[in-house]
Amino acid sequence: MCGIAGFYGFEDDKLLNDFSKRLAHRGPDGKGIYKDDTVSLLNRRLAIIDVAGGDQPIFNEDGSKLIIFVGEIYNYLELREPLIKSGHVFKTKSDTEVVLHGFEQEGTAFFDKLNGMFTIAIYDKTSKRLTLARDHFGIKPLYYSIGENGLIFSSEIKPIFYSGYVEQSPNDKVIYRYLKYRIHDDQKETFFKDIYRLMPGEVLEFAKGKTKTFYYSHLKDELVGLSQDRKFDRMSEKRAVATMKKSLHKAIQYRLISEVPVGTCLSGGLDSSTVVSVVNRMLVEKEKGAKAIGKVQNTFSAVFPGGINDEEKYIDEVTKFKSLKVYKVKPKAKEFIEDISDFIRVQEEPTISTGPYAQYKVMEKAHGKVTVLLDGQGADEMMAGYMPYYMVYWRQLLKDKKYGKLLTELLNSPDVLRKYFRDRLQRPVKMDSLLSKKFSGQFESVGYHPINDNLKLRLLEDIFSDSLQSLLRYEDRNAMRFSIEGRVPFLDFELVRFIFSLPEEAVIENGWNKNILRLATRDLLPASVNKRRNKIGFTTPEYQWFFEIKKIVFEIFLSESFANRKYFDRPEVLRAFQDFLDKKNFDTMVFWRIMNVELWMREFFDQKVQKDHKDHKVSEVKESKIIVDGKTYKRQLIKTDFFKKGDDYIKKISDESLQCFKTLKSGDSWFIVVSEKVVATSQGRSHFIWDIHPGFFAKILSKYVTKTSAGIGLGSPWTMQLAIDEVGLPKIILAATASFLGKTIGMKGLFYKIAGEVVRSIDGPTEYSLYPANVSAKLGPKEPQQVAKRIKSEILNLKSQTNSKFRIQNSEFLGAVIIDANDIGRNVLGNSTGLENSLVERIMADNPMGQGREQTPITIVSYN
């Protein structure tokens, strides 16, 4: 396995070196480079076959053509012999050289003979033509971009994205389709504007600025023909099972070809258990083809003890009577959050769920123990491994008027029907309601219509376009992140041909999906595994995890960047997530997709991601002036450390103010203005939103509160619940009713006159604030007038001290003000200065303290 990259039409040695570094994990065993005045080509090698002699690029006999290559060709020895007979001279034992000579002999048509996984770049120096190709199933990735300078291509997106030769912009249409329809990797466009993927079985030829794309692979069309040809309908079950066993054995044997250690993934499902068991039997029977496994087979699994989708019991059943070295990882929600940045960077594009993270941890565990891992990927799309395929088959039977067969299938699928109706009865979260109307309105014509009444055609659609393509991307990135080659035996084109030549009953029969595989493994697997269909696979207990990481999710949804993102209706997202926590909806994948897009945008597009609050310096002073009624007021804004529950805030406010005392001049009059937030927080009147549980009335009433640009007030269920708890539901309903009636006759402000100032001072989480204010809702400070008096008393004590550092003996200290201020209004809550509240509010009219990341909750105001 390797990584390849290059460009055509320009020279850039620095970029080529950067490409090499960015792809080093895909090929830590070495690199190869070719450059001329037209192309620059790079290979990073993970040595698997012909370790000693397979370095790239590889040239043909006269040096006119060269190849860089990713992947493995399992039938390369069969293809090599005819080429030798045709006169081709081989310098290596590698499969890569077979591809080059085959291309010399037959052109791109030779690629259709390759049984394996690959991406290919062949350069013809004579015609200056670069040919790129990808394997039949799209197991290995290849991305490209074409611009004014020429062509850039790579095994991963990041080298192209960071090259400086493409515009760094997200592809909004792909983001919409992902959010709305839960699909991706099904078309040429990626999540990155102007960066495309080569599709399965596709060729791209580039020469002298001209591009040509076409499909070399006829596999999909052949499978369509096989699925319609009924000549195998009369094959006996015994013969079909025997052929299935033989085809499966050969497919797995092919994928054991290696000069480095090979292991197997084991999820506990039917597919991976089959691979593990076949390999184990080969070891027991001492087959020559199992040499790369070693004396003992290494298996790697992810388990979740106590989780709702833990498969450990099935793993233990499979491994119980076998001589295996079993490795298990136990991913945790906390680990997921710690790894999430790397996981998102590794995957490059968003994922459907958190499930691929389990595979990420499995690959991490396998690193250093094996270099190749076999997996069961692909069997679900070949043999209807997911529940929705039942519905497709039932619709097909209905369409074909096979009513007796349909009835039989329904009667034998009670668990499928139960799940179907349970899912229908649950209240789904409609993504439309969570998206910005302006954003989604741009894509009203973008639809998604999968085949829903022809089982074989739906399976082919999912293999070559939909679900399998995303799963293959997940596996490739996770494996290569840890320099491991992932191999997928079920995606052997001879095995796939055989399965699609069988009638639908080989796929689903009497309520059992994967029927032919179950029949072929009856004597190989424990009955508990052979007869299970509660499909789980490598995934996470996402539902449980979202409760565990709810604080993180809230922080993301309440962040400034999320609030400014054009894709989402943030209030609706927050409301829906609160409903999830209240167990009123259950679709965590909706919230993951939203969260994933936000974190993906931060990773790849945000120039300045919000820094952790620990990075903020404290004890800084900024100065601001304002003129009120012809008098100049100097305001010294003090940047402080954080205030937290239980702080001695009176002393802390006084101590934080000391640094400004020396700037006061003789004859100055001055006072201290303190944000009510720090007082309320210290008094324990600030609450994380996940600790507040909004009731029915809080959710209803908050919808009718006029929202402000700052998002402050009772316009959230959390703040409304605080108001109800503080003054009682009857008073809030009375205030709301009076407010509604008052507005009809032009009277404003009745709500807070009735509800009281304590309700007016309630604040919700604001995205521009620092943690924890961005994820907290708070009541106003308790007894703010008394707090103002106590601060005044403390400062007067300082004033009476003789220490020269204070230097304030000849100035007049007026007292303290507790103020609730934001960008849309000021409200003095406590005042011990003797000045009119209205004057103080005018002095602070431009809200110089800010309510966000300034971290300046204390101001010393002075005038002469």
PDB file of N, CA, C and O in Angstrom, residues 148 152 158 199 246 260 263 320 326 331 374-375 438 445 462 524 572 581 584 596 605 672 689 734 779 803 847 855:
ATOM      1  N   GLU A 148      -6.041  26.550 -14.031  1.00  0.00           N
ATOM      2  CA  GLU A 148      -5.287  27.234 -15.075  1.00  0.00           C
ATOM      3  C   GLU A 148      -3.855  26.728 -15.170  1.00  0.00           C
ATOM      4  O   GLU A 148      -3.252  26.722 -16.244  1.00  0.00           O
ATOM      5  N   ILE A 152      -3.595  18.648 -10.623  1.00  0.00           N
ATOM      6  CA  ILE A 152      -3.008  18.158  -9.382  1.00  0.00           C
ATOM      7  C   ILE A 152      -3.798  16.926  -8.962  1.00  0.00           C
ATOM      8  O   ILE A 152      -5.024  16.918  -9.047  1.00  0.00           O
ATOM      9  N   LYS A 158      -6.018  16.580   1.469  1.00  0.00           N
ATOM     10  CA  LYS A 158      -5.251  17.639   2.136  1.00  0.00           C
ATOM     11  C   LYS A 158      -4.096  18.184   1.294  1.00  0.00           C
ATOM     12  O   LYS A 158      -3.906  19.409   1.247  1.00  0.00           O
ATOM     13  N   MET A 199     -14.026   8.282  -9.863  1.00  0.00           N
ATOM     14  CA  MET A 199     -15.054   7.335  -9.469  1.00  0.00           C
ATOM     15  C   MET A 199     -14.572   5.894  -9.676  1.00  0.00           C
ATOM     16  O   MET A 199     -13.604   5.644 -10.406  1.00  0.00           O
ATOM     17  N   LYS A 246     -16.040 -22.137  -2.115  1.00  0.00           N
ATOM     18  CA  LYS A 246     -14.817 -22.130  -2.915  1.00  0.00           C
ATOM     19  C   LYS A 246     -14.425 -20.704  -3.301  1.00  0.00           C
ATOM     20  O   LYS A 246     -13.247 -20.320  -3.197  1.00  0.00           O
ATOM     21  N   VAL A 260       4.643  -9.265   4.793  1.00  0.00           N
ATOM     22  CA  VAL A 260       4.623  -8.656   6.131  1.00  0.00           C
ATOM     23  C   VAL A 260       3.438  -9.233   6.897  1.00  0.00           C
ATOM     24  O   VAL A 260       2.522  -9.818   6.303  1.00  0.00           O
ATOM     25  N   GLY A 263      -3.223  -9.478   9.881  1.00  0.00           N
ATOM     26  CA  GLY A 263      -4.192  -9.752  10.934  1.00  0.00           C
ATOM     27  C   GLY A 263      -5.602  -9.599  10.410  1.00  0.00           C
ATOM     28  O   GLY A 263      -5.818  -9.350   9.216  1.00  0.00           O
ATOM     29  N   LYS A 320     -13.645 -18.581  20.834  1.00  0.00           N
ATOM     30  CA  LYS A 320     -13.576 -19.469  21.997  1.00  0.00           C
ATOM     31  C   LYS A 320     -12.747 -20.725  21.754  1.00  0.00           C
ATOM     32  O   LYS A 320     -11.914 -21.104  22.571  1.00  0.00           O
ATOM     33  N   VAL A 326      -6.202 -12.397  20.664  1.00  0.00           N
ATOM     34  CA  VAL A 326      -7.348 -11.494  20.554  1.00  0.00           C
ATOM     35  C   VAL A 326      -7.017 -10.164  21.219  1.00  0.00           C
ATOM     36  O   VAL A 326      -6.725 -10.097  22.411  1.00  0.00           O
ATOM     37  N   PRO A 331     -13.253   1.795  23.332  1.00  0.00           N
ATOM     38  CA  PRO A 331     -13.356   3.250  23.162  1.00  0.00           C
ATOM     39  C   PRO A 331     -14.355   3.855  24.138  1.00  0.00           C
ATOM     40  O   PRO A 331     -15.412   3.288  24.409  1.00  0.00           O
ATOM     41  N   LEU A 374      -7.352  -7.698   7.363  1.00  0.00           N
ATOM     42  CA  LEU A 374      -8.515  -8.096   6.575  1.00  0.00           C
ATOM     43  C   LEU A 374      -9.789  -7.687   7.298  1.00  0.00           C
ATOM     44  O   LEU A 374      -9.856  -7.745   8.532  1.00  0.00           O
ATOM     45  N   ASP A 375     -10.782  -7.274   6.521  1.00  0.00           N
ATOM     46  CA  ASP A 375     -12.044  -6.819   7.099  1.00  0.00           C
ATOM     47  C   ASP A 375     -13.205  -7.351   6.277  1.00  0.00           C
ATOM     48  O   ASP A 375     -13.025  -7.801   5.142  1.00  0.00           O
ATOM     49  N   LYS A 438     -32.507  30.272   4.404  1.00  0.00           N
ATOM     50  CA  LYS A 438     -31.795  30.905   3.295  1.00  0.00           C
ATOM     51  C   LYS A 438     -30.837  29.920   2.648  1.00  0.00           C
ATOM     52  O   LYS A 438     -30.726  29.848   1.423  1.00  0.00           O
ATOM     53  N   SER A 445     -34.032  22.199  -5.435  1.00  0.00           N
ATOM     54  CA  SER A 445     -34.122  21.273  -6.573  1.00  0.00           C
ATOM     55  C   SER A 445     -33.206  20.064  -6.421  1.00  0.00           C
ATOM     56  O   SER A 445     -33.239  19.146  -7.241  1.00  0.00           O
ATOM     57  N   ASP A 462     -25.807   0.817  -4.250  1.00  0.00           N
ATOM     58  CA  ASP A 462     -25.109   1.060  -2.991  1.00  0.00           C
ATOM     59  C   ASP A 462     -23.640   0.638  -3.057  1.00  0.00           C
ATOM     60  O   ASP A 462     -22.803   1.214  -2.353  1.00  0.00           O
ATOM     61  N   LEU A 524     -19.065 -23.612  10.021  1.00  0.00           N
ATOM     62  CA  LEU A 524     -17.861 -22.834  10.296  1.00  0.00           C
ATOM     63  C   LEU A 524     -18.034 -21.915  11.497  1.00  0.00           C
ATOM     64  O   LEU A 524     -17.089 -21.690  12.267  1.00  0.00           O
ATOM     65  N   GLU A 572     -33.283  26.441  16.772  1.00  0.00           N
ATOM     66  CA  GLU A 572     -33.974  25.170  16.546  1.00  0.00           C
ATOM     67  C   GLU A 572     -33.054  23.974  16.837  1.00  0.00           C
ATOM     68  O   GLU A 572     -33.495  22.941  17.340  1.00  0.00           O
ATOM     69  N   LEU A 581     -32.178  15.264  24.930  1.00  0.00           N
ATOM     70  CA  LEU A 581     -31.803  15.011  26.321  1.00  0.00           C
ATOM     71  C   LEU A 581     -33.022  14.669  27.168  1.00  0.00           C
ATOM     72  O   LEU A 581     -32.917  13.938  28.156  1.00  0.00           O
ATOM     73  N   LYS A 584     -37.169  12.918  23.934  1.00  0.00           N
ATOM     74  CA  LYS A 584     -38.314  13.132  23.061  1.00  0.00           C
ATOM     75  C   LYS A 584     -37.965  12.886  21.597  1.00  0.00           C
ATOM     76  O   LYS A 584     -38.839  12.900  20.734  1.00  0.00           O
ATOM     77  N   ASN A 596     -20.477  17.603  13.201  1.00  0.00           N
ATOM     78  CA  ASN A 596     -19.360  17.252  12.337  1.00  0.00           C
ATOM     79  C   ASN A 596     -19.050  18.367  11.338  1.00  0.00           C
ATOM     80  O   ASN A 596     -17.889  18.714  11.103  1.00  0.00           O
ATOM     81  N   PHE A 605     -11.385  25.455   7.452  1.00  0.00           N
ATOM     82  CA  PHE A 605     -11.706  26.748   6.849  1.00  0.00           C
ATOM     83  C   PHE A 605     -11.604  27.957   7.781  1.00  0.00           C
ATOM     84  O   PHE A 605     -11.355  29.061   7.315  1.00  0.00           O
ATOM     85  N   ILE A 672     -16.276  52.608  41.021  1.00  0.00           N
ATOM     86  CA  ILE A 672     -16.071  51.304  40.372  1.00  0.00           C
ATOM     87  C   ILE A 672     -17.390  50.789  39.801  1.00  0.00           C
ATOM     88  O   ILE A 672     -18.423  50.825  40.484  1.00  0.00           O
ATOM     89  N   ILE A 689     -26.257  25.095  31.288  1.00  0.00           N
ATOM     90  CA  ILE A 689     -27.577  24.811  30.716  1.00  0.00           C
ATOM     91  C   ILE A 689     -27.939  23.332  30.808  1.00  0.00           C
ATOM     92  O   ILE A 689     -29.117  22.981  30.859  1.00  0.00           O
ATOM     93  N   LEU A 734     -48.860  35.714  34.213  1.00  0.00           N
ATOM     94  CA  LEU A 734     -49.536  37.016  34.348  1.00  0.00           C
ATOM     95  C   LEU A 734     -48.762  38.093  33.607  1.00  0.00           C
ATOM     96  O   LEU A 734     -49.353  38.910  32.883  1.00  0.00           O
ATOM     97  N   LEU A 779     -29.158  33.879  36.849  1.00  0.00           N
ATOM     98  CA  LEU A 779     -30.016  34.862  37.488  1.00  0.00           C
ATOM     99  C   LEU A 779     -29.200  36.108  37.780  1.00  0.00           C
ATOM    100  O   LEU A 779     -27.963  36.081  37.774  1.00  0.00           O
ATOM    101  N   ASN A 803      -0.006  52.927  52.737  1.00  0.00           N
ATOM    102  CA  ASN A 803       0.949  52.429  51.757  1.00  0.00           C
ATOM    103  C   ASN A 803       0.941  53.331  50.525  1.00  0.00           C
ATOM    104  O   ASN A 803      -0.094  53.579  49.912  1.00  0.00           O
ATOM    105  N   ASN A 847     -21.359  50.527  26.260  1.00  0.00           N
ATOM    106  CA  ASN A 847     -21.004  49.209  26.794  1.00  0.00           C
ATOM    107  C   ASN A 847     -19.513  48.913  26.617  1.00  0.00           C
ATOM    108  O   ASN A 847     -19.131  47.917  25.989  1.00  0.00           O
ATOM    109  N   GLN A 855     -13.312  39.981  28.583  1.00  0.00           N
ATOM    110  CA  GLN A 855     -12.958  39.559  29.938  1.00  0.00           C
ATOM    111  C   GLN A 855     -12.660  40.778  30.811  1.00  0.00           C
ATOM    112  O   GLN A 855     -11.734  40.785  31.610  1.00  0.00           O
TER     113      GLN A 855
END
